[in-house]
Amino acid sequence: MADKDWQAGGKTMIPAGVVLCLFAVVAPFAVARAASPESDLASYLSTVDPSFIWEVLIGGIVVCSFLVSITLWILSAVRKVRRSQLRKNAFVSSALNNLNQGVVITDPRQRIVFLNDRYLDIYGLVRSDITPQMTGPELEELRIERGVLGVSVEDFYTQAGSPEGLITEVSGGRSVLVKYFLLPNGGSVATHLDCSEQRKLARQLASTKQFLESVLDNVPVCVAAKNIEDGRYIFANRAFERFSRFSRDRIVGKRADEIFRPATAATIKAADRAAIESLEGQHRDEFAVERGSERRILASNRVVARNEKNEPEFLIALFDDVTDRRSLSQELESTKKFLELVVDNIPVSLIVERVSDGRYLLANRSAETILNRSREEVTGLTAADIFNPKEAKLIIARDEAAIRKRGLLTEEHPIGTKDGLRLFLTRRMTVLDDAGEPQYLIKTHEDVTDRRQTESRMAHMAYHDGLTDLPNRAAFLQALAQMIEACGGTDEEFAVLSIDLDGLKEINDVFGHAIGDKLLIEVAHRLKASARGGVVARLSGDEFGLIIDGKQPVAGMLLAEQLAETLAREFPIEGKSVRTGVTTGISIFPHNGADAASLLANAGAALFRAKAKSRGSISIYEPEMDQQIRDRRVLHQDLSNAIRNGELSLYYQPQAKSGPTAASSEITGFEALARWLHPVRGFVPPSDFIPLAEESGLIVEMGEWILREACREAASWSMPLQVAVNLSPAQFMHGDVVSLVHSILLETGLAPGRLELEITEGVLIEDFDRGLALLRRLKALGVRISMDDFGSGYSSLSYLQAFPFDKIKIDRAFVVNLGRNPQSAAIVRAVIGLGHGLEMSIVAEGVETLEQLAFLADVGCDAVQGYFIGKPLPIGQYAALVGRDDGNTVEPARKTG
């Protein structure tokens, strides 16, 4: 446009030069004319010198030529400038048209002065769509009509003019970033960049980041990462949040000294510095931190992450709370690397699968065992690519079931490995995305082959005797029930033999438990050899059971006689000749019972009758035995109901330090004794219902109630006196007595040192090693252990040597005869000396006279118990002694120690 102006100017200047030349020629004549107005031009010319006129004309022509030359020079210069400007404009236009982004330029009146080809390509427009004098808003309206702009014109300019710009979607799923700038002259420039690839990469990056964070959040180890430069946390997983009790927002962006206490922050800083300065780039240690009011021990591993220039950039910390298992943590490797190192050191196979396409995204080294190939090979593959069709079909079906469940799915199945077929415990956990849809499937595979084999052995042990490997009572009852079912409705008969081994206790006392155990093993072998295929079981310590079919009672009697003869022969064991015998009771199906419990009980009743006759005899169950058994069963049923209906109560008998008089004997504690008030029979003597409870197994349930009630009562006393509770051997044989005592102490709040557990040697007779181990575990709880009825058995001295009892209770049989039998006095002195030599305190039971009390105090007995000190009574009768004032007391002035 400038060139055109310049050309127009040149054309108008040529006539102007001609006029100027003519003016120069005519001017002298005009002057002369003006001087002589009356003269005309002809007269004037006639008077002028012709030579002058030619001079004037020649001079005008020269002047005109000069002016024309100047004009032509100016026009040439203007054309050169215009050509240069056109070349510049063509260069700029070509450059802008070849940009990878669209450009639109407007003047101050918003008219489009430039629009490049890239803009037209992006939005599918052609040059003819751009009309002359079109403005920017009109262009945006055109885009709205064509469907390539999804916002209003006002919103377009507002959002495009922001620092972030405006992202619009166009056909083909492409995205365009628009930025709008105002120029100083009032015009504007807008750039349009196709950012589809960048956005795709950004989404992939976000997806990868989400995947990594999801995996780390489901790792049960605390993971944190921080910048080495400023020490600020940049990542913390959920385990870290749970441990620190801070939210992730509170942790990320902060330094350790801004989150933790000074001492803890200093410890963390020292560990960070040690990792950074380490030549290996990692640091493993254990250190103490404060969490609230707690002091926790952490096993930590810090790894330095380097950038592409091999410069330290990030510090990754992995740690676990090992306060409760510090002794075990020393055997574990605490070195963890960020993500891959953490996953690789998980002690189970771990696989992460993408739900959308079933491809494996992550597998640790342990997973190579079940994949039968390296983890690098499986990344990106599906189960169908890795396993054979049959295995793949099963795996895909279970994966889909876990995804549908959207929770934890656990199952066991065999998997073929290089070590053969192994049993694996597989857990599948579905990880949901922000929209609550399944995104990843995390699978762990744990080899439980050895564990299940151990459990199988334990299950075998549950139904078999650990010493003889014979079926135990539970297995015997099952076999008996199956035998009854098989013979029901037929005329088949079979016999149940209850066999008691004679003299086992004496053999244990004379030769030791090791010989006794080997004797039981040999007896089991002979019983199995003689049973002719019948079922043989060990029902208890020295009692065996057999099932024999055939014509009864002939077959049962013949077998019992054969067994008596077989077992009467000596047993050569470790160079010793050991002899024993058997007493047998027999019941017959269907005449003596139609169920397993009745048949075994009746065989036991026959055994009881045989023992009453003489050792080594054989007795067949007879109906007249029913009355005694029926009475015992009724009492057993009543006792069972009494335990459940709360008819039992506890009486408490004082225990006191030995003094010359009752008044000078300070009360140190009470023994809890069970009492039964029957609604019809009245008070049932303990000598009647305690043995019944022992025989029937009710002592376990009753003993638990006694222990809990005694501890609950003692915990309510303001005086810190001890409470003694008897434990039955049956409680040691059935259930976990240590866990029971521990839980009751926690439940009632009684201090362990105030509880004294009294046991008899029967606890150790049944299973010496197991009983000894249980006593040691009870002792570790802090409770006191005393041996009751010392001197009444055979093995008491050996038990004192094996276990450090806190107290020995002298059997009342020796105390009652004090003053009447010199041997009793000598035994009491000896027991007291023995106990004190073993640093055990001595308690004498059954003190009923002042003379007995004075004697015991004189010979140094530590404590006494008996009617002379106090009778067993409800604790309310001793309220003052225990620091309560809720009733009348028997002896309100009695001192307590």
PDB file of N, CA, C and O in Angstrom, residues 74-133:
ATOM      1  N   ILE A  74      14.347  10.747  -7.430  1.00  0.00           N
ATOM      2  CA  ILE A  74      13.515  10.476  -6.235  1.00  0.00           C
ATOM      3  C   ILE A  74      12.606   9.275  -6.478  1.00  0.00           C
ATOM      4  O   ILE A  74      12.431   8.386  -5.626  1.00  0.00           O
ATOM      5  N   LEU A  75      12.008   9.200  -7.699  1.00  0.00           N
ATOM      6  CA  LEU A  75      11.123   8.069  -7.996  1.00  0.00           C
ATOM      7  C   LEU A  75      11.883   6.753  -7.989  1.00  0.00           C
ATOM      8  O   LEU A  75      11.391   5.723  -7.517  1.00  0.00           O
ATOM      9  N   SER A  76      13.094   6.752  -8.490  1.00  0.00           N
ATOM     10  CA  SER A  76      13.910   5.518  -8.475  1.00  0.00           C
ATOM     11  C   SER A  76      14.213   5.065  -7.055  1.00  0.00           C
ATOM     12  O   SER A  76      14.123   3.877  -6.734  1.00  0.00           O
ATOM     13  N   ALA A  77      14.532   6.025  -6.197  1.00  0.00           N
ATOM     14  CA  ALA A  77      14.830   5.674  -4.789  1.00  0.00           C
ATOM     15  C   ALA A  77      13.602   5.106  -4.096  1.00  0.00           C
ATOM     16  O   ALA A  77      13.664   4.135  -3.330  1.00  0.00           O
ATOM     17  N   VAL A  78      12.431   5.718  -4.394  1.00  0.00           N
ATOM     18  CA  VAL A  78      11.194   5.233  -3.775  1.00  0.00           C
ATOM     19  C   VAL A  78      10.905   3.807  -4.211  1.00  0.00           C
ATOM     20  O   VAL A  78      10.480   2.950  -3.425  1.00  0.00           O
ATOM     21  N   ARG A  79      11.110   3.508  -5.554  1.00  0.00           N
ATOM     22  CA  ARG A  79      10.864   2.141  -6.019  1.00  0.00           C
ATOM     23  C   ARG A  79      11.784   1.128  -5.327  1.00  0.00           C
ATOM     24  O   ARG A  79      11.362   0.010  -4.994  1.00  0.00           O
ATOM     25  N   LYS A  80      13.050   1.504  -5.108  1.00  0.00           N
ATOM     26  CA  LYS A  80      13.974   0.586  -4.411  1.00  0.00           C
ATOM     27  C   LYS A  80      13.495   0.288  -2.984  1.00  0.00           C
ATOM     28  O   LYS A  80      13.519  -0.845  -2.522  1.00  0.00           O
ATOM     29  N   VAL A  81      13.058   1.347  -2.290  1.00  0.00           N
ATOM     30  CA  VAL A  81      12.553   1.156  -0.908  1.00  0.00           C
ATOM     31  C   VAL A  81      11.335   0.251  -0.908  1.00  0.00           C
ATOM     32  O   VAL A  81      11.176  -0.638  -0.071  1.00  0.00           O
ATOM     33  N   ARG A  82      10.436   0.472  -1.911  1.00  0.00           N
ATOM     34  CA  ARG A  82       9.226  -0.340  -1.957  1.00  0.00           C
ATOM     35  C   ARG A  82       9.550  -1.810  -2.221  1.00  0.00           C
ATOM     36  O   ARG A  82       8.974  -2.708  -1.611  1.00  0.00           O
ATOM     37  N   ARG A  83      10.494  -2.078  -3.177  1.00  0.00           N
ATOM     38  CA  ARG A  83      10.869  -3.465  -3.454  1.00  0.00           C
ATOM     39  C   ARG A  83      11.490  -4.134  -2.206  1.00  0.00           C
ATOM     40  O   ARG A  83      11.223  -5.292  -1.900  1.00  0.00           O
ATOM     41  N   SER A  84      12.305  -3.360  -1.498  1.00  0.00           N
ATOM     42  CA  SER A  84      12.910  -3.914  -0.250  1.00  0.00           C
ATOM     43  C   SER A  84      11.833  -4.246   0.777  1.00  0.00           C
ATOM     44  O   SER A  84      11.872  -5.293   1.439  1.00  0.00           O
ATOM     45  N   GLN A  85      10.836  -3.328   0.884  1.00  0.00           N
ATOM     46  CA  GLN A  85       9.751  -3.571   1.851  1.00  0.00           C
ATOM     47  C   GLN A  85       8.933  -4.789   1.458  1.00  0.00           C
ATOM     48  O   GLN A  85       8.526  -5.597   2.313  1.00  0.00           O
ATOM     49  N   LEU A  86       8.689  -4.934   0.144  1.00  0.00           N
ATOM     50  CA  LEU A  86       7.936  -6.102  -0.302  1.00  0.00           C
ATOM     51  C   LEU A  86       8.679  -7.394  -0.019  1.00  0.00           C
ATOM     52  O   LEU A  86       8.089  -8.405   0.366  1.00  0.00           O
ATOM     53  N   ARG A  87      10.029  -7.358  -0.233  1.00  0.00           N
ATOM     54  CA  ARG A  87      10.816  -8.559   0.078  1.00  0.00           C
ATOM     55  C   ARG A  87      10.740  -8.887   1.577  1.00  0.00           C
ATOM     56  O   ARG A  87      10.616 -10.044   1.960  1.00  0.00           O
ATOM     57  N   LYS A  88      10.828  -7.826   2.387  1.00  0.00           N
ATOM     58  CA  LYS A  88      10.718  -8.056   3.842  1.00  0.00           C
ATOM     59  C   LYS A  88       9.346  -8.618   4.201  1.00  0.00           C
ATOM     60  O   LYS A  88       9.236  -9.556   5.004  1.00  0.00           O
ATOM     61  N   ASN A  89       8.305  -8.045   3.631  1.00  0.00           N
ATOM     62  CA  ASN A  89       6.951  -8.543   3.943  1.00  0.00           C
ATOM     63  C   ASN A  89       6.782  -9.999   3.501  1.00  0.00           C
ATOM     64  O   ASN A  89       6.165 -10.822   4.184  1.00  0.00           O
ATOM     65  N   ALA A  90       7.334 -10.325   2.336  1.00  0.00           N
ATOM     66  CA  ALA A  90       7.236 -11.710   1.857  1.00  0.00           C
ATOM     67  C   ALA A  90       7.993 -12.672   2.767  1.00  0.00           C
ATOM     68  O   ALA A  90       7.541 -13.788   3.048  1.00  0.00           O
ATOM     69  N   PHE A  91       9.152 -12.223   3.269  1.00  0.00           N
ATOM     70  CA  PHE A  91       9.937 -13.066   4.188  1.00  0.00           C
ATOM     71  C   PHE A  91       9.190 -13.309   5.504  1.00  0.00           C
ATOM     72  O   PHE A  91       9.086 -14.439   5.976  1.00  0.00           O
ATOM     73  N   VAL A  92       8.636 -12.216   6.066  1.00  0.00           N
ATOM     74  CA  VAL A  92       7.892 -12.347   7.339  1.00  0.00           C
ATOM     75  C   VAL A  92       6.675 -13.241   7.138  1.00  0.00           C
ATOM     76  O   VAL A  92       6.370 -14.128   7.948  1.00  0.00           O
ATOM     77  N   SER A  93       5.950 -13.003   5.999  1.00  0.00           N
ATOM     78  CA  SER A  93       4.764 -13.816   5.735  1.00  0.00           C
ATOM     79  C   SER A  93       5.132 -15.280   5.576  1.00  0.00           C
ATOM     80  O   SER A  93       4.465 -16.170   6.099  1.00  0.00           O
ATOM     81  N   SER A  94       6.222 -15.557   4.865  1.00  0.00           N
ATOM     82  CA  SER A  94       6.657 -16.949   4.684  1.00  0.00           C
ATOM     83  C   SER A  94       7.050 -17.576   6.004  1.00  0.00           C
ATOM     84  O   SER A  94       6.723 -18.730   6.286  1.00  0.00           O
ATOM     85  N   ALA A  95       7.773 -16.798   6.836  1.00  0.00           N
ATOM     86  CA  ALA A  95       8.201 -17.333   8.146  1.00  0.00           C
ATOM     87  C   ALA A  95       7.005 -17.642   9.025  1.00  0.00           C
ATOM     88  O   ALA A  95       6.924 -18.704   9.655  1.00  0.00           O
ATOM     89  N   LEU A  96       6.031 -16.719   9.084  1.00  0.00           N
ATOM     90  CA  LEU A  96       4.867 -16.942   9.944  1.00  0.00           C
ATOM     91  C   LEU A  96       4.020 -18.096   9.429  1.00  0.00           C
ATOM     92  O   LEU A  96       3.402 -18.824  10.210  1.00  0.00           O
ATOM     93  N   ASN A  97       3.965 -18.240   8.107  1.00  0.00           N
ATOM     94  CA  ASN A  97       3.165 -19.335   7.558  1.00  0.00           C
ATOM     95  C   ASN A  97       3.791 -20.699   7.817  1.00  0.00           C
ATOM     96  O   ASN A  97       3.115 -21.720   7.702  1.00  0.00           O
ATOM     97  N   ASN A  98       5.096 -20.724   8.122  1.00  0.00           N
ATOM     98  CA  ASN A  98       5.766 -21.998   8.340  1.00  0.00           C
ATOM     99  C   ASN A  98       5.946 -22.317   9.839  1.00  0.00           C
ATOM    100  O   ASN A  98       6.661 -23.254  10.190  1.00  0.00           O
ATOM    101  N   LEU A  99       5.344 -21.509  10.705  1.00  0.00           N
ATOM    102  CA  LEU A  99       5.389 -21.830  12.133  1.00  0.00           C
ATOM    103  C   LEU A  99       4.531 -23.067  12.419  1.00  0.00           C
ATOM    104  O   LEU A  99       3.569 -23.352  11.688  1.00  0.00           O
ATOM    105  N   ASN A 100       4.873 -23.801  13.549  1.00  0.00           N
ATOM    106  CA  ASN A 100       4.086 -24.967  13.916  1.00  0.00           C
ATOM    107  C   ASN A 100       2.865 -24.601  14.747  1.00  0.00           C
ATOM    108  O   ASN A 100       2.177 -25.482  15.241  1.00  0.00           O
ATOM    109  N   GLN A 101       2.625 -23.318  14.900  1.00  0.00           N
ATOM    110  CA  GLN A 101       1.453 -22.877  15.625  1.00  0.00           C
ATOM    111  C   GLN A 101       0.758 -21.773  14.837  1.00  0.00           C
ATOM    112  O   GLN A 101       1.403 -21.017  14.109  1.00  0.00           O
ATOM    113  N   GLY A 102      -0.534 -21.679  14.961  1.00  0.00           N
ATOM    114  CA  GLY A 102      -1.287 -20.660  14.261  1.00  0.00           C
ATOM    115  C   GLY A 102      -1.087 -19.289  14.870  1.00  0.00           C
ATOM    116  O   GLY A 102      -0.946 -19.164  16.100  1.00  0.00           O
ATOM    117  N   VAL A 103      -1.085 -18.249  14.011  1.00  0.00           N
ATOM    118  CA  VAL A 103      -0.878 -16.874  14.464  1.00  0.00           C
ATOM    119  C   VAL A 103      -1.951 -15.991  13.825  1.00  0.00           C
ATOM    120  O   VAL A 103      -2.208 -16.076  12.609  1.00  0.00           O
ATOM    121  N   VAL A 104      -2.570 -15.140  14.638  1.00  0.00           N
ATOM    122  CA  VAL A 104      -3.557 -14.162  14.173  1.00  0.00           C
ATOM    123  C   VAL A 104      -3.162 -12.808  14.734  1.00  0.00           C
ATOM    124  O   VAL A 104      -2.959 -12.683  15.959  1.00  0.00           O
ATOM    125  N   ILE A 105      -3.027 -11.791  13.837  1.00  0.00           N
ATOM    126  CA  ILE A 105      -2.640 -10.451  14.271  1.00  0.00           C
ATOM    127  C   ILE A 105      -3.761  -9.497  13.864  1.00  0.00           C
ATOM    128  O   ILE A 105      -4.283  -9.552  12.736  1.00  0.00           O
ATOM    129  N   THR A 106      -4.155  -8.619  14.797  1.00  0.00           N
ATOM    130  CA  THR A 106      -5.197  -7.616  14.514  1.00  0.00           C
ATOM    131  C   THR A 106      -4.649  -6.229  14.786  1.00  0.00           C
ATOM    132  O   THR A 106      -3.692  -6.061  15.556  1.00  0.00           O
ATOM    133  N   ASP A 107      -5.301  -5.237  14.144  1.00  0.00           N
ATOM    134  CA  ASP A 107      -4.903  -3.837  14.373  1.00  0.00           C
ATOM    135  C   ASP A 107      -5.710  -3.282  15.541  1.00  0.00           C
ATOM    136  O   ASP A 107      -6.524  -4.002  16.137  1.00  0.00           O
ATOM    137  N   PRO A 108      -5.500  -2.011  15.902  1.00  0.00           N
ATOM    138  CA  PRO A 108      -6.228  -1.446  17.058  1.00  0.00           C
ATOM    139  C   PRO A 108      -7.741  -1.506  16.928  1.00  0.00           C
ATOM    140  O   PRO A 108      -8.446  -1.467  17.929  1.00  0.00           O
ATOM    141  N   ARG A 109      -8.262  -1.622  15.666  1.00  0.00           N
ATOM    142  CA  ARG A 109      -9.719  -1.701  15.488  1.00  0.00           C
ATOM    143  C   ARG A 109     -10.185  -3.161  15.395  1.00  0.00           C
ATOM    144  O   ARG A 109     -11.269  -3.435  14.918  1.00  0.00           O
ATOM    145  N   GLN A 110      -9.284  -4.093  15.846  1.00  0.00           N
ATOM    146  CA  GLN A 110      -9.575  -5.531  15.878  1.00  0.00           C
ATOM    147  C   GLN A 110      -9.737  -6.130  14.490  1.00  0.00           C
ATOM    148  O   GLN A 110     -10.220  -7.259  14.350  1.00  0.00           O
ATOM    149  N   ARG A 111      -9.328  -5.405  13.420  1.00  0.00           N
ATOM    150  CA  ARG A 111      -9.362  -5.971  12.075  1.00  0.00           C
ATOM    151  C   ARG A 111      -8.168  -6.901  11.894  1.00  0.00           C
ATOM    152  O   ARG A 111      -7.059  -6.588  12.363  1.00  0.00           O
ATOM    153  N   ILE A 112      -8.395  -7.985  11.218  1.00  0.00           N
ATOM    154  CA  ILE A 112      -7.328  -8.970  11.002  1.00  0.00           C
ATOM    155  C   ILE A 112      -6.388  -8.439   9.946  1.00  0.00           C
ATOM    156  O   ILE A 112      -6.786  -8.146   8.811  1.00  0.00           O
ATOM    157  N   VAL A 113      -5.129  -8.278  10.352  1.00  0.00           N
ATOM    158  CA  VAL A 113      -4.113  -7.827   9.416  1.00  0.00           C
ATOM    159  C   VAL A 113      -3.230  -8.981   8.969  1.00  0.00           C
ATOM    160  O   VAL A 113      -2.514  -8.852   7.971  1.00  0.00           O
ATOM    161  N   PHE A 114      -3.243 -10.092   9.731  1.00  0.00           N
ATOM    162  CA  PHE A 114      -2.458 -11.264   9.313  1.00  0.00           C
ATOM    163  C   PHE A 114      -3.046 -12.515   9.946  1.00  0.00           C
ATOM    164  O   PHE A 114      -3.490 -12.492  11.105  1.00  0.00           O
ATOM    165  N   LEU A 115      -3.029 -13.600   9.202  1.00  0.00           N
ATOM    166  CA  LEU A 115      -3.510 -14.902   9.671  1.00  0.00           C
ATOM    167  C   LEU A 115      -2.744 -15.957   8.871  1.00  0.00           C
ATOM    168  O   LEU A 115      -2.812 -15.965   7.641  1.00  0.00           O
ATOM    169  N   ASN A 116      -1.952 -16.815   9.566  1.00  0.00           N
ATOM    170  CA  ASN A 116      -1.074 -17.720   8.821  1.00  0.00           C
ATOM    171  C   ASN A 116      -1.803 -19.012   8.430  1.00  0.00           C
ATOM    172  O   ASN A 116      -2.926 -19.296   8.887  1.00  0.00           O
ATOM    173  N   ASP A 117      -1.103 -19.804   7.606  1.00  0.00           N
ATOM    174  CA  ASP A 117      -1.711 -21.029   7.076  1.00  0.00           C
ATOM    175  C   ASP A 117      -1.909 -22.082   8.167  1.00  0.00           C
ATOM    176  O   ASP A 117      -2.853 -22.880   8.089  1.00  0.00           O
ATOM    177  N   ARG A 118      -0.995 -22.112   9.179  1.00  0.00           N
ATOM    178  CA  ARG A 118      -1.116 -23.122  10.240  1.00  0.00           C
ATOM    179  C   ARG A 118      -2.431 -22.971  10.978  1.00  0.00           C
ATOM    180  O   ARG A 118      -3.063 -23.963  11.372  1.00  0.00           O
ATOM    181  N   TYR A 119      -2.873 -21.716  11.183  1.00  0.00           N
ATOM    182  CA  TYR A 119      -4.152 -21.467  11.838  1.00  0.00           C
ATOM    183  C   TYR A 119      -5.281 -22.116  11.042  1.00  0.00           C
ATOM    184  O   TYR A 119      -6.181 -22.747  11.596  1.00  0.00           O
ATOM    185  N   LEU A 120      -5.258 -21.930   9.709  1.00  0.00           N
ATOM    186  CA  LEU A 120      -6.312 -22.508   8.879  1.00  0.00           C
ATOM    187  C   LEU A 120      -6.300 -24.032   8.946  1.00  0.00           C
ATOM    188  O   LEU A 120      -7.353 -24.675   9.006  1.00  0.00           O
ATOM    189  N   ASP A 121      -5.067 -24.633   8.990  1.00  0.00           N
ATOM    190  CA  ASP A 121      -4.960 -26.098   9.065  1.00  0.00           C
ATOM    191  C   ASP A 121      -5.531 -26.624  10.380  1.00  0.00           C
ATOM    192  O   ASP A 121      -6.203 -27.665  10.403  1.00  0.00           O
ATOM    193  N   ILE A 122      -5.220 -25.945  11.474  1.00  0.00           N
ATOM    194  CA  ILE A 122      -5.649 -26.432  12.797  1.00  0.00           C
ATOM    195  C   ILE A 122      -7.164 -26.516  12.869  1.00  0.00           C
ATOM    196  O   ILE A 122      -7.729 -27.511  13.367  1.00  0.00           O
ATOM    197  N   TYR A 123      -7.848 -25.493  12.360  1.00  0.00           N
ATOM    198  CA  TYR A 123      -9.298 -25.419  12.548  1.00  0.00           C
ATOM    199  C   TYR A 123     -10.069 -25.815  11.278  1.00  0.00           C
ATOM    200  O   TYR A 123     -11.286 -25.649  11.228  1.00  0.00           O
ATOM    201  N   GLY A 124      -9.361 -26.328  10.253  1.00  0.00           N
ATOM    202  CA  GLY A 124     -10.048 -26.800   9.050  1.00  0.00           C
ATOM    203  C   GLY A 124     -10.675 -25.672   8.235  1.00  0.00           C
ATOM    204  O   GLY A 124     -11.755 -25.877   7.644  1.00  0.00           O
ATOM    205  N   LEU A 125     -10.076 -24.482   8.185  1.00  0.00           N
ATOM    206  CA  LEU A 125     -10.597 -23.353   7.427  1.00  0.00           C
ATOM    207  C   LEU A 125      -9.780 -23.184   6.133  1.00  0.00           C
ATOM    208  O   LEU A 125      -8.690 -23.768   5.992  1.00  0.00           O
ATOM    209  N   VAL A 126     -10.323 -22.398   5.227  1.00  0.00           N
ATOM    210  CA  VAL A 126      -9.599 -22.057   4.002  1.00  0.00           C
ATOM    211  C   VAL A 126      -9.478 -20.541   3.941  1.00  0.00           C
ATOM    212  O   VAL A 126     -10.216 -19.798   4.622  1.00  0.00           O
ATOM    213  N   ARG A 127      -8.563 -20.055   3.064  1.00  0.00           N
ATOM    214  CA  ARG A 127      -8.275 -18.618   3.012  1.00  0.00           C
ATOM    215  C   ARG A 127      -9.513 -17.835   2.571  1.00  0.00           C
ATOM    216  O   ARG A 127      -9.722 -16.694   3.028  1.00  0.00           O
ATOM    217  N   SER A 128     -10.361 -18.465   1.769  1.00  0.00           N
ATOM    218  CA  SER A 128     -11.543 -17.748   1.288  1.00  0.00           C
ATOM    219  C   SER A 128     -12.562 -17.508   2.401  1.00  0.00           C
ATOM    220  O   SER A 128     -13.451 -16.661   2.257  1.00  0.00           O
ATOM    221  N   ASP A 129     -12.430 -18.249   3.531  1.00  0.00           N
ATOM    222  CA  ASP A 129     -13.346 -18.014   4.660  1.00  0.00           C
ATOM    223  C   ASP A 129     -13.047 -16.691   5.348  1.00  0.00           C
ATOM    224  O   ASP A 129     -13.885 -16.170   6.097  1.00  0.00           O
ATOM    225  N   ILE A 130     -11.861 -16.130   5.105  1.00  0.00           N
ATOM    226  CA  ILE A 130     -11.443 -14.902   5.785  1.00  0.00           C
ATOM    227  C   ILE A 130     -11.764 -13.735   4.863  1.00  0.00           C
ATOM    228  O   ILE A 130     -11.091 -13.507   3.845  1.00  0.00           O
ATOM    229  N   THR A 131     -12.803 -13.011   5.186  1.00  0.00           N
ATOM    230  CA  THR A 131     -13.240 -11.887   4.354  1.00  0.00           C
ATOM    231  C   THR A 131     -12.424 -10.641   4.651  1.00  0.00           C
ATOM    232  O   THR A 131     -11.856 -10.509   5.750  1.00  0.00           O
ATOM    233  N   PRO A 132     -12.356  -9.702   3.695  1.00  0.00           N
ATOM    234  CA  PRO A 132     -11.654  -8.430   3.949  1.00  0.00           C
ATOM    235  C   PRO A 132     -12.311  -7.692   5.107  1.00  0.00           C
ATOM    236  O   PRO A 132     -13.515  -7.732   5.294  1.00  0.00           O
ATOM    237  N   GLN A 133     -11.477  -7.010   5.842  1.00  0.00           N
ATOM    238  CA  GLN A 133     -11.916  -6.211   6.996  1.00  0.00           C
ATOM    239  C   GLN A 133     -12.550  -7.074   8.098  1.00  0.00           C
ATOM    240  O   GLN A 133     -13.210  -6.535   9.000  1.00  0.00           O
TER     241      GLN A 133
END
